[in-house]
Amino acid sequence: MVAVTLALVDVTASVALAGLISGLILGIELLVVPIGGGLADVISRRTLLRRALFAALAANTVLVALLTTLTLAGGEGRAWIAWAVVVALVVSAGAAGIADPALDASARSLIKPPEFPRAMSAEQARSSTLQIVGSPASGGLYALIPSAPFMLRVLCDLGFLLTLRHIRQDLGPVTHEGLDKDSGASPRRRYAQALLGYREALSFLRQHRALRRVLVAAPLVNLMVFSGTSWTVLHLASTGVNALTTGITVAGFAVGGLIGSAIAPALTDRFPPGPLAIVGLSWMTAIFAGLFLCDGRPWTLFVLGVLAMLPSPALNGGLFAHVFAETSPGMQGRVMATFSLVGGLATVAAPIVAGAAIQARLDATLGVFTCAIGALGVLVLLTSPAVRAMPRP
């Protein structure tokens, strides 16, 4: 995130334009998520993940070459390099959008619902640890050589491919086992089946009152969260804070996630997911309001980022354990893709709105607006008896 934002700021020479492009790239990633979710339920998830990883590997290799060329050329040819960087970022984001539902659905094949809150906390701890190291490392590497963070991406993609080869368990889809190998269905027919199958998934979600409320609340709360994180990066970049300090500051959100992962099992074992989500999101809304209205100094933002993300692993683990428990194995890819698409709508709007607000010096207005939207998301959950009565997995 840090390296991509800084690269866009450098190649476009505009914070507002960088925010706009970042939002559009995230929008394209979201658009392909339903395709990935549908395919994850009708063809081999292992094959789908492998092909997406190869696409990401190729795109990140191109990014390394482009940013190296820009550095060596001293800024000459910036216009065509900027376009090429955007295209490579789109391909990389598209590969992630295809792979994410398959990853989520594969987890359901390996993990039982009662174990999911702990597994998700462990995953959050791993992710947060990487972000704690990765955000300042990305900022520091970018300050040293702009292409260096993307070299690291290439190595990570290679590592993921090697890891996937050593996973022996079947990743599904269970209800369509072997469909992509020995079925007579043509690829076109299978792809059509992948997309038309969303009627079944949407019908299931409409009939499930608690999951329907979660689906409505997710984009409202995420708009607040992603606006806060996007604003932090763009605000620091616009005020001339160096890349390493920006990376360290943004790592505060990951530190909060890591600490939250440590306490999440104790919370999900004691409290039902509905009330836990309502209280946790109320806490996050209050802290993000403080983040937008504070003095904007890096260390203040770091501390508030830590506090803001403390409840996130517990509430996510509890809610999505319920989603996994209620969803049949053959529908996991489509249901998780639906949540990713709807919940991720905020990731498209957040950097665009944050960049425009900074450009217009409307930082406080941005904070009031997005936190009010987040509070509305909490009310959507609070007013639902089905959410409040969610059982522990």
Tab-separated table of C-alpha atoms in Angstrom:
chain	number	residue	atom	x	y	z
A	1	MET	CA	0.000	0.000	0.000
A	2	VAL	CA	2.713	2.477	1.008
A	3	ALA	CA	4.963	1.688	-1.970
A	4	VAL	CA	2.067	1.761	-4.457
A	5	THR	CA	0.824	5.115	-3.141
A	6	LEU	CA	4.294	6.651	-3.187
A	7	ALA	CA	4.945	5.323	-6.695
A	8	LEU	CA	1.696	6.844	-7.969
A	9	VAL	CA	2.501	10.180	-6.321
A	10	ASP	CA	5.938	10.161	-7.981
A	11	VAL	CA	4.833	9.193	-11.492
A	12	THR	CA	1.815	11.543	-11.523
A	13	ALA	CA	3.320	14.396	-9.449
A	14	SER	CA	-0.134	14.932	-7.869
A	15	VAL	CA	-1.580	13.675	-4.561
A	16	ALA	CA	-5.176	14.044	-5.777
A	17	LEU	CA	-4.482	12.213	-9.055
A	18	ALA	CA	-2.598	9.480	-7.191
A	19	GLY	CA	-5.611	8.994	-4.917
A	20	LEU	CA	-7.956	8.886	-7.911
A	21	ILE	CA	-5.860	6.294	-9.754
A	22	SER	CA	-5.456	4.234	-6.597
A	23	GLY	CA	-9.230	4.175	-6.163
A	24	LEU	CA	-9.796	3.179	-9.796
A	25	ILE	CA	-7.286	0.331	-9.529
A	26	LEU	CA	-9.026	-0.934	-6.410
A	27	GLY	CA	-12.330	-0.650	-8.275
A	28	ILE	CA	-11.040	-2.882	-11.066
A	29	GLU	CA	-9.836	-5.375	-8.460
A	30	LEU	CA	-13.323	-5.437	-6.970
A	31	LEU	CA	-14.961	-5.949	-10.363
A	32	VAL	CA	-13.079	-9.201	-10.930
A	33	VAL	CA	-13.766	-10.558	-7.421
A	34	PRO	CA	-17.181	-12.025	-8.429
A	35	ILE	CA	-15.501	-13.791	-11.339
A	36	GLY	CA	-12.914	-15.260	-8.981
A	37	GLY	CA	-15.588	-16.270	-6.487
A	38	GLY	CA	-17.694	-17.983	-9.130
A	39	LEU	CA	-14.737	-19.833	-10.616
A	40	ALA	CA	-13.641	-20.949	-7.134
A	41	ASP	CA	-16.875	-22.958	-6.880
A	42	VAL	CA	-16.690	-24.678	-10.273
A	43	ILE	CA	-13.003	-25.296	-11.103
A	44	SER	CA	-9.928	-26.366	-9.150
A	45	ARG	CA	-9.060	-23.677	-6.614
A	46	ARG	CA	-5.439	-24.804	-6.687
A	47	THR	CA	-5.245	-24.207	-10.448
A	48	LEU	CA	-7.007	-20.860	-10.103
A	49	LEU	CA	-4.562	-19.702	-7.428
A	50	ARG	CA	-1.555	-20.844	-9.452
A	51	ARG	CA	-2.618	-18.933	-12.563
A	52	ALA	CA	-3.409	-15.773	-10.592
A	53	LEU	CA	-0.010	-15.919	-8.907
A	54	PHE	CA	1.781	-16.210	-12.236
A	55	ALA	CA	-0.087	-13.118	-13.498
A	56	ALA	CA	0.852	-11.157	-10.364
A	57	LEU	CA	4.472	-12.283	-10.693
A	58	ALA	CA	4.647	-11.029	-14.284
A	59	ALA	CA	3.044	-7.670	-13.409
A	60	ASN	CA	5.378	-7.034	-10.476
A	61	THR	CA	8.410	-7.914	-12.586
A	62	VAL	CA	7.292	-5.275	-15.111
A	63	LEU	CA	6.878	-2.725	-12.291
A	64	VAL	CA	10.460	-3.338	-11.201
A	65	ALA	CA	11.684	-2.698	-14.757
A	66	LEU	CA	9.580	0.457	-15.185
A	67	LEU	CA	10.568	2.110	-11.904
A	68	THR	CA	14.223	1.234	-12.500
A	69	THR	CA	13.977	2.865	-15.940
A	70	LEU	CA	12.390	6.006	-14.438
A	71	THR	CA	15.154	6.244	-11.822
A	72	LEU	CA	17.985	5.780	-14.318
A	73	ALA	CA	16.401	8.212	-16.816
A	74	GLY	CA	16.167	10.940	-14.177
A	75	GLY	CA	12.457	11.493	-14.779
A	76	GLU	CA	12.598	11.516	-18.588
A	77	GLY	CA	9.739	9.713	-20.290
A	78	ARG	CA	7.595	10.100	-17.170
A	79	ALA	CA	4.311	10.210	-19.120
A	80	TRP	CA	4.593	6.841	-20.868
A	81	ILE	CA	6.124	5.221	-17.778
A	82	ALA	CA	3.204	6.499	-15.685
A	83	TRP	CA	0.717	4.832	-18.032
A	84	ALA	CA	2.702	1.587	-18.036
A	85	VAL	CA	2.943	1.604	-14.221
A	86	VAL	CA	-0.829	1.996	-13.957
A	87	VAL	CA	-1.407	-0.912	-16.369
A	88	ALA	CA	0.966	-3.160	-14.399
A	89	LEU	CA	-0.740	-2.220	-11.130
A	90	VAL	CA	-4.134	-3.043	-12.703
A	91	VAL	CA	-2.921	-6.507	-13.734
A	92	SER	CA	-1.485	-7.135	-10.266
A	93	ALA	CA	-4.720	-5.979	-8.604
A	94	GLY	CA	-6.821	-8.081	-10.977
A	95	ALA	CA	-4.810	-11.166	-10.107
A	96	ALA	CA	-5.400	-10.477	-6.409
A	97	GLY	CA	-9.130	-10.039	-7.041
A	98	ILE	CA	-9.307	-13.423	-8.767
A	99	ALA	CA	-7.259	-15.168	-6.072
A	100	ASP	CA	-8.850	-13.782	-2.887
A	101	PRO	CA	-12.187	-15.668	-2.993
A	102	ALA	CA	-10.351	-18.886	-3.838
A	103	LEU	CA	-8.080	-18.355	-0.817
A	104	ASP	CA	-11.057	-17.748	1.479
A	105	ALA	CA	-12.951	-20.758	0.135
A	106	SER	CA	-9.851	-22.957	0.414
A	107	ALA	CA	-9.594	-22.049	4.094
A	108	ARG	CA	-13.098	-23.466	4.598
A	109	SER	CA	-11.863	-26.764	3.148
A	110	LEU	CA	-9.025	-26.911	5.675
A	111	ILE	CA	-10.552	-25.381	8.821
A	112	LYS	CA	-13.704	-26.336	10.748
A	113	PRO	CA	-16.084	-23.486	11.741
A	114	PRO	CA	-15.427	-23.729	15.525
A	115	GLU	CA	-11.709	-23.301	14.825
A	116	PHE	CA	-12.151	-20.371	12.492
A	117	PRO	CA	-11.982	-17.452	14.990
A	118	ARG	CA	-8.583	-18.670	16.218
A	119	ALA	CA	-7.397	-19.405	12.687
A	120	MET	CA	-8.469	-15.948	11.548
A	121	SER	CA	-6.730	-14.382	14.560
A	122	ALA	CA	-3.556	-16.260	13.652
A	123	GLU	CA	-3.876	-15.095	10.048
A	124	GLN	CA	-4.408	-11.520	11.235
A	125	ALA	CA	-1.332	-11.801	13.456
A	126	ARG	CA	0.741	-13.028	10.512
A	127	SER	CA	-0.610	-10.291	8.262
A	128	SER	CA	-0.095	-7.610	10.908
A	129	THR	CA	3.456	-8.749	11.580
A	130	LEU	CA	4.238	-8.513	7.881
A	131	GLN	CA	2.663	-5.047	7.745
A	132	ILE	CA	4.611	-3.896	10.809
A	133	VAL	CA	7.815	-4.916	9.112
A	134	GLY	CA	6.574	-4.227	5.604
A	135	SER	CA	5.252	-0.664	5.915
A	136	PRO	CA	8.446	0.930	7.226
A	137	ALA	CA	10.523	-1.461	5.141
A	138	SER	CA	8.568	-0.513	2.003
A	139	GLY	CA	8.964	3.174	2.807
A	140	GLY	CA	12.673	2.759	3.525
A	141	LEU	CA	13.293	0.618	0.454
A	142	TYR	CA	11.352	3.032	-1.729
A	143	ALA	CA	13.377	5.950	-0.386
A	144	LEU	CA	16.536	4.013	-1.265
A	145	ILE	CA	15.458	2.594	-4.653
A	146	PRO	CA	11.843	3.016	-5.883
A	147	SER	CA	11.817	-0.416	-7.528
A	148	ALA	CA	13.051	-2.248	-4.397
A	149	PRO	CA	9.619	-2.849	-2.748
A	150	PHE	CA	8.361	-4.408	-5.964
A	151	MET	CA	11.429	-6.648	-6.129
A	152	LEU	CA	10.304	-7.875	-2.716
A	153	ARG	CA	6.824	-8.503	-4.143
A	154	VAL	CA	8.355	-10.695	-6.842
A	155	LEU	CA	10.157	-12.763	-4.204
A	156	CYS	CA	6.934	-13.104	-2.177
A	157	ASP	CA	5.004	-14.262	-5.251
A	158	LEU	CA	7.639	-16.909	-5.899
A	159	GLY	CA	7.470	-17.986	-2.266
A	160	PHE	CA	3.696	-18.314	-2.436
A	161	LEU	CA	3.935	-20.498	-5.541
A	162	LEU	CA	6.426	-22.789	-3.822
A	163	THR	CA	4.250	-22.977	-0.711
A	164	LEU	CA	1.181	-23.865	-2.768
A	165	ARG	CA	3.044	-26.793	-4.297
A	166	HIS	CA	3.649	-28.244	-0.835
A	167	ILE	CA	-0.010	-28.080	0.295
A	168	ARG	CA	-1.224	-31.654	-0.222
A	169	GLN	CA	-4.786	-31.305	1.037
A	170	ASP	CA	-7.619	-30.949	-1.449
A	171	LEU	CA	-8.689	-27.295	-1.700
A	172	GLY	CA	-11.992	-27.978	-3.446
A	173	PRO	CA	-14.537	-27.202	-4.628
A	174	VAL	CA	-16.006	-30.230	-2.875
A	175	THR	CA	-19.330	-30.326	-4.710
A	176	HIS	CA	-17.697	-30.054	-8.137
A	177	GLU	CA	-14.666	-32.246	-7.539
A	178	GLY	CA	-12.882	-33.011	-10.778
A	179	LEU	CA	-15.209	-30.845	-12.852
A	180	ASP	CA	-12.394	-29.039	-14.592
A	181	LYS	CA	-10.579	-32.294	-15.381
A	182	ASP	CA	-13.032	-34.928	-16.487
A	183	SER	CA	-16.336	-33.150	-17.057
A	184	GLY	CA	-17.609	-32.663	-20.575
A	185	ALA	CA	-18.540	-29.058	-19.856
A	186	SER	CA	-16.732	-26.543	-22.044
A	187	PRO	CA	-14.735	-23.717	-20.413
A	188	ARG	CA	-17.314	-21.187	-21.680
A	189	ARG	CA	-20.139	-23.147	-20.056
A	190	ARG	CA	-18.256	-23.423	-16.766
A	191	TYR	CA	-17.541	-19.684	-16.707
A	192	ALA	CA	-21.227	-18.974	-17.395
A	193	GLN	CA	-22.141	-21.346	-14.568
A	194	ALA	CA	-19.713	-19.496	-12.278
A	195	LEU	CA	-21.475	-16.172	-12.844
A	196	LEU	CA	-25.072	-17.423	-12.986
A	197	GLY	CA	-24.489	-19.250	-9.709
A	198	TYR	CA	-24.615	-15.897	-7.917
A	199	ARG	CA	-28.409	-16.045	-8.053
A	200	GLU	CA	-28.227	-18.931	-5.600
A	201	ALA	CA	-25.744	-17.109	-3.342
A	202	LEU	CA	-27.754	-13.866	-3.316
A	203	SER	CA	-30.959	-15.758	-2.589
A	204	PHE	CA	-29.255	-17.421	0.383
A	205	LEU	CA	-28.027	-14.080	1.735
A	206	ARG	CA	-31.443	-12.428	1.312
A	207	GLN	CA	-33.079	-15.155	3.383
A	208	HIS	CA	-30.508	-15.011	6.199
A	209	ARG	CA	-31.383	-11.960	8.305
A	210	ALA	CA	-28.123	-11.683	10.260
A	211	LEU	CA	-25.857	-12.097	7.242
A	212	ARG	CA	-27.986	-9.605	5.299
A	213	ARG	CA	-27.396	-6.965	7.995
A	214	VAL	CA	-23.654	-7.678	8.040
A	215	LEU	CA	-23.571	-7.319	4.254
A	216	VAL	CA	-25.235	-3.884	4.510
A	217	ALA	CA	-23.041	-2.664	7.378
A	218	ALA	CA	-19.709	-3.772	5.905
A	219	PRO	CA	-19.258	-1.045	3.232
A	220	LEU	CA	-20.376	1.668	5.669
A	221	VAL	CA	-17.824	0.732	8.315
A	222	ASN	CA	-15.108	0.013	5.737
A	223	LEU	CA	-15.512	3.485	4.234
A	224	MET	CA	-14.519	4.949	7.592
A	225	VAL	CA	-11.598	2.548	8.093
A	226	PHE	CA	-10.122	2.787	4.599
A	227	SER	CA	-10.621	6.550	4.479
A	228	GLY	CA	-8.621	6.797	7.692
A	229	THR	CA	-5.752	4.646	6.444
A	230	SER	CA	-5.700	6.286	2.980
A	231	TRP	CA	-5.844	9.760	4.507
A	232	THR	CA	-2.906	8.938	6.785
A	233	VAL	CA	-0.627	7.996	3.881
A	234	LEU	CA	-1.710	10.841	1.596
A	235	HIS	CA	-1.651	13.441	4.389
A	236	LEU	CA	1.904	12.552	5.349
A	237	ALA	CA	3.009	12.506	1.696
A	238	SER	CA	1.421	15.917	1.083
A	239	THR	CA	3.175	17.470	4.099
A	240	GLY	CA	6.606	16.282	2.973
A	241	VAL	CA	7.126	13.531	5.553
A	242	ASN	CA	9.793	11.141	4.303
A	243	ALA	CA	8.860	7.670	3.060
A	244	LEU	CA	10.413	5.770	5.983
A	245	THR	CA	8.513	7.801	8.599
A	246	THR	CA	5.310	7.363	6.589
A	247	GLY	CA	5.843	3.617	6.564
A	248	ILE	CA	6.457	3.488	10.318
A	249	THR	CA	3.347	5.591	10.980
A	250	VAL	CA	1.100	3.398	8.827
A	251	ALA	CA	2.509	0.340	10.606
A	252	GLY	CA	0.567	1.517	13.673
A	253	PHE	CA	-2.610	0.034	12.164
A	254	ALA	CA	-0.815	-3.314	11.846
A	255	VAL	CA	0.534	-3.126	15.403
A	256	GLY	CA	-3.046	-2.705	16.600
A	257	GLY	CA	-4.090	-5.711	14.531
A	258	LEU	CA	-1.272	-7.805	15.979
A	259	ILE	CA	-2.133	-6.943	19.580
A	260	GLY	CA	-5.815	-7.486	18.782
A	261	SER	CA	-4.990	-10.944	17.389
A	262	ALA	CA	-3.430	-11.926	20.702
A	263	ILE	CA	-6.567	-11.056	22.667
A	264	ALA	CA	-9.102	-12.155	20.032
A	265	PRO	CA	-9.412	-15.837	21.139
A	266	ALA	CA	-10.265	-14.789	24.686
A	267	LEU	CA	-12.958	-12.433	23.371
A	268	THR	CA	-14.512	-14.811	20.801
A	269	ASP	CA	-14.627	-17.609	23.413
A	270	ARG	CA	-16.537	-15.436	25.894
A	271	PHE	CA	-18.779	-13.180	23.828
A	272	PRO	CA	-21.204	-13.825	20.945
A	273	PRO	CA	-20.070	-12.371	17.590
A	274	GLY	CA	-22.961	-9.892	17.233
A	275	PRO	CA	-22.487	-7.912	20.480
A	276	LEU	CA	-18.714	-8.207	20.072
A	277	ALA	CA	-18.931	-6.600	16.626
A	278	ILE	CA	-21.245	-3.819	17.828
A	279	VAL	CA	-19.001	-2.850	20.760
A	280	GLY	CA	-15.800	-3.235	18.750
A	281	LEU	CA	-17.025	-1.116	15.852
A	282	SER	CA	-18.271	1.573	18.235
A	283	TRP	CA	-14.756	1.740	19.702
A	284	MET	CA	-13.205	1.953	16.229
A	285	THR	CA	-15.557	4.765	15.192
A	286	ALA	CA	-14.602	6.851	18.227
A	287	ILE	CA	-10.863	6.358	17.640
A	288	PHE	CA	-11.035	7.134	13.916
A	289	ALA	CA	-12.885	10.344	14.745
A	290	GLY	CA	-9.936	11.293	16.951
A	291	LEU	CA	-7.474	10.345	14.199
A	292	PHE	CA	-9.057	12.737	11.681
A	293	LEU	CA	-9.316	15.571	14.176
A	294	CYS	CA	-5.862	15.280	15.787
A	295	ASP	CA	-2.820	17.411	14.944
A	296	GLY	CA	-1.706	15.033	12.158
A	297	ARG	CA	1.755	14.397	13.600
A	298	PRO	CA	3.242	10.987	12.679
A	299	TRP	CA	3.574	9.654	16.230
A	300	THR	CA	0.064	10.764	17.208
A	301	LEU	CA	-1.285	9.031	14.122
A	302	PHE	CA	0.755	5.922	14.977
A	303	VAL	CA	-0.750	5.636	18.488
A	304	LEU	CA	-4.295	6.230	17.259
A	305	GLY	CA	-3.770	3.651	14.505
A	306	VAL	CA	-2.786	1.078	17.136
A	307	LEU	CA	-5.858	1.817	19.250
A	308	ALA	CA	-8.235	1.871	16.284
A	309	MET	CA	-7.442	-1.650	15.098
A	310	LEU	CA	-7.427	-3.474	18.454
A	311	PRO	CA	-10.989	-4.901	18.124
A	312	SER	CA	-10.715	-5.783	14.422
A	313	PRO	CA	-9.415	-9.398	14.632
A	314	ALA	CA	-11.976	-10.456	17.244
A	315	LEU	CA	-15.010	-8.984	15.506
A	316	ASN	CA	-13.936	-10.230	12.066
A	317	GLY	CA	-13.167	-13.702	13.409
A	318	GLY	CA	-16.525	-13.977	15.152
A	319	LEU	CA	-18.613	-12.651	12.268
A	320	PHE	CA	-16.952	-14.673	9.525
A	321	ALA	CA	-16.926	-17.858	11.593
A	322	HIS	CA	-20.718	-17.448	11.557
A	323	VAL	CA	-20.697	-16.835	7.802
A	324	PHE	CA	-18.617	-19.983	7.195
A	325	ALA	CA	-20.773	-22.079	9.518
A	326	GLU	CA	-23.992	-21.020	7.776
A	327	THR	CA	-22.735	-21.395	4.195
A	328	SER	CA	-22.546	-24.729	2.378
A	329	PRO	CA	-19.082	-25.768	1.088
A	330	GLY	CA	-20.163	-25.545	-2.550
A	331	MET	CA	-21.206	-21.904	-2.144
A	332	GLN	CA	-18.214	-20.604	-0.161
A	333	GLY	CA	-16.456	-18.943	-3.092
A	334	ARG	CA	-19.531	-16.990	-4.224
A	335	VAL	CA	-20.628	-15.937	-0.736
A	336	MET	CA	-17.147	-14.766	0.257
A	337	ALA	CA	-16.771	-12.968	-3.075
A	338	THR	CA	-20.080	-11.185	-2.427
A	339	PHE	CA	-18.845	-10.003	0.972
A	340	SER	CA	-15.515	-8.968	-0.560
A	341	LEU	CA	-17.218	-7.042	-3.356
A	342	VAL	CA	-19.745	-5.213	-1.176
A	343	GLY	CA	-17.362	-4.641	1.730
A	344	GLY	CA	-14.623	-3.559	-0.636
A	345	LEU	CA	-16.649	-0.828	-2.324
A	346	ALA	CA	-15.222	1.519	0.282
A	347	THR	CA	-11.665	0.767	-0.827
A	348	VAL	CA	-12.477	2.362	-4.182
A	349	ALA	CA	-14.021	5.524	-2.774
A	350	ALA	CA	-11.657	6.005	0.188
A	351	PRO	CA	-8.406	7.060	-1.568
A	352	ILE	CA	-10.310	9.196	-4.080
A	353	VAL	CA	-12.234	11.039	-1.365
A	354	ALA	CA	-9.175	11.310	0.906
A	355	GLY	CA	-6.974	12.725	-1.856
A	356	ALA	CA	-9.612	15.268	-2.898
A	357	ALA	CA	-10.222	16.314	0.735
A	358	ILE	CA	-6.511	16.895	1.348
A	359	GLN	CA	-6.212	18.890	-1.864
A	360	ALA	CA	-9.169	21.075	-0.802
A	361	ARG	CA	-8.008	21.297	2.845
A	362	LEU	CA	-11.190	19.617	4.085
A	363	ASP	CA	-9.554	17.048	6.369
A	364	ALA	CA	-11.910	17.645	9.316
A	365	THR	CA	-14.953	17.502	7.037
A	366	LEU	CA	-13.744	14.172	5.669
A	367	GLY	CA	-13.429	12.847	9.223
A	368	VAL	CA	-16.903	13.951	10.278
A	369	PHE	CA	-18.511	12.531	7.139
A	370	THR	CA	-16.800	9.129	7.146
A	371	CYS	CA	-17.194	8.589	10.899
A	372	ALA	CA	-20.903	9.424	10.633
A	373	ILE	CA	-21.152	6.758	7.916
A	374	GLY	CA	-19.300	4.318	10.187
A	375	ALA	CA	-21.713	5.075	13.046
A	376	LEU	CA	-24.602	4.333	10.676
A	377	GLY	CA	-23.053	0.916	9.985
A	378	VAL	CA	-22.941	0.210	13.730
A	379	LEU	CA	-26.633	1.138	13.997
A	380	VAL	CA	-27.490	-1.299	11.195
A	381	LEU	CA	-26.054	-4.102	13.339
A	382	LEU	CA	-27.342	-2.797	16.664
A	383	THR	CA	-30.968	-2.633	15.508
A	384	SER	CA	-31.003	-6.261	14.284
A	385	PRO	CA	-32.235	-8.911	16.785
A	386	ALA	CA	-30.738	-11.591	14.516
A	387	VAL	CA	-27.268	-10.020	14.771
A	388	ARG	CA	-27.511	-9.545	18.529
A	389	ALA	CA	-28.554	-13.209	18.904
A	390	MET	CA	-25.733	-14.693	16.786
A	391	PRO	CA	-24.416	-17.818	18.584
A	392	ARG	CA	-20.758	-18.479	19.235
A	393	PRO	CA	-19.320	-20.978	16.710
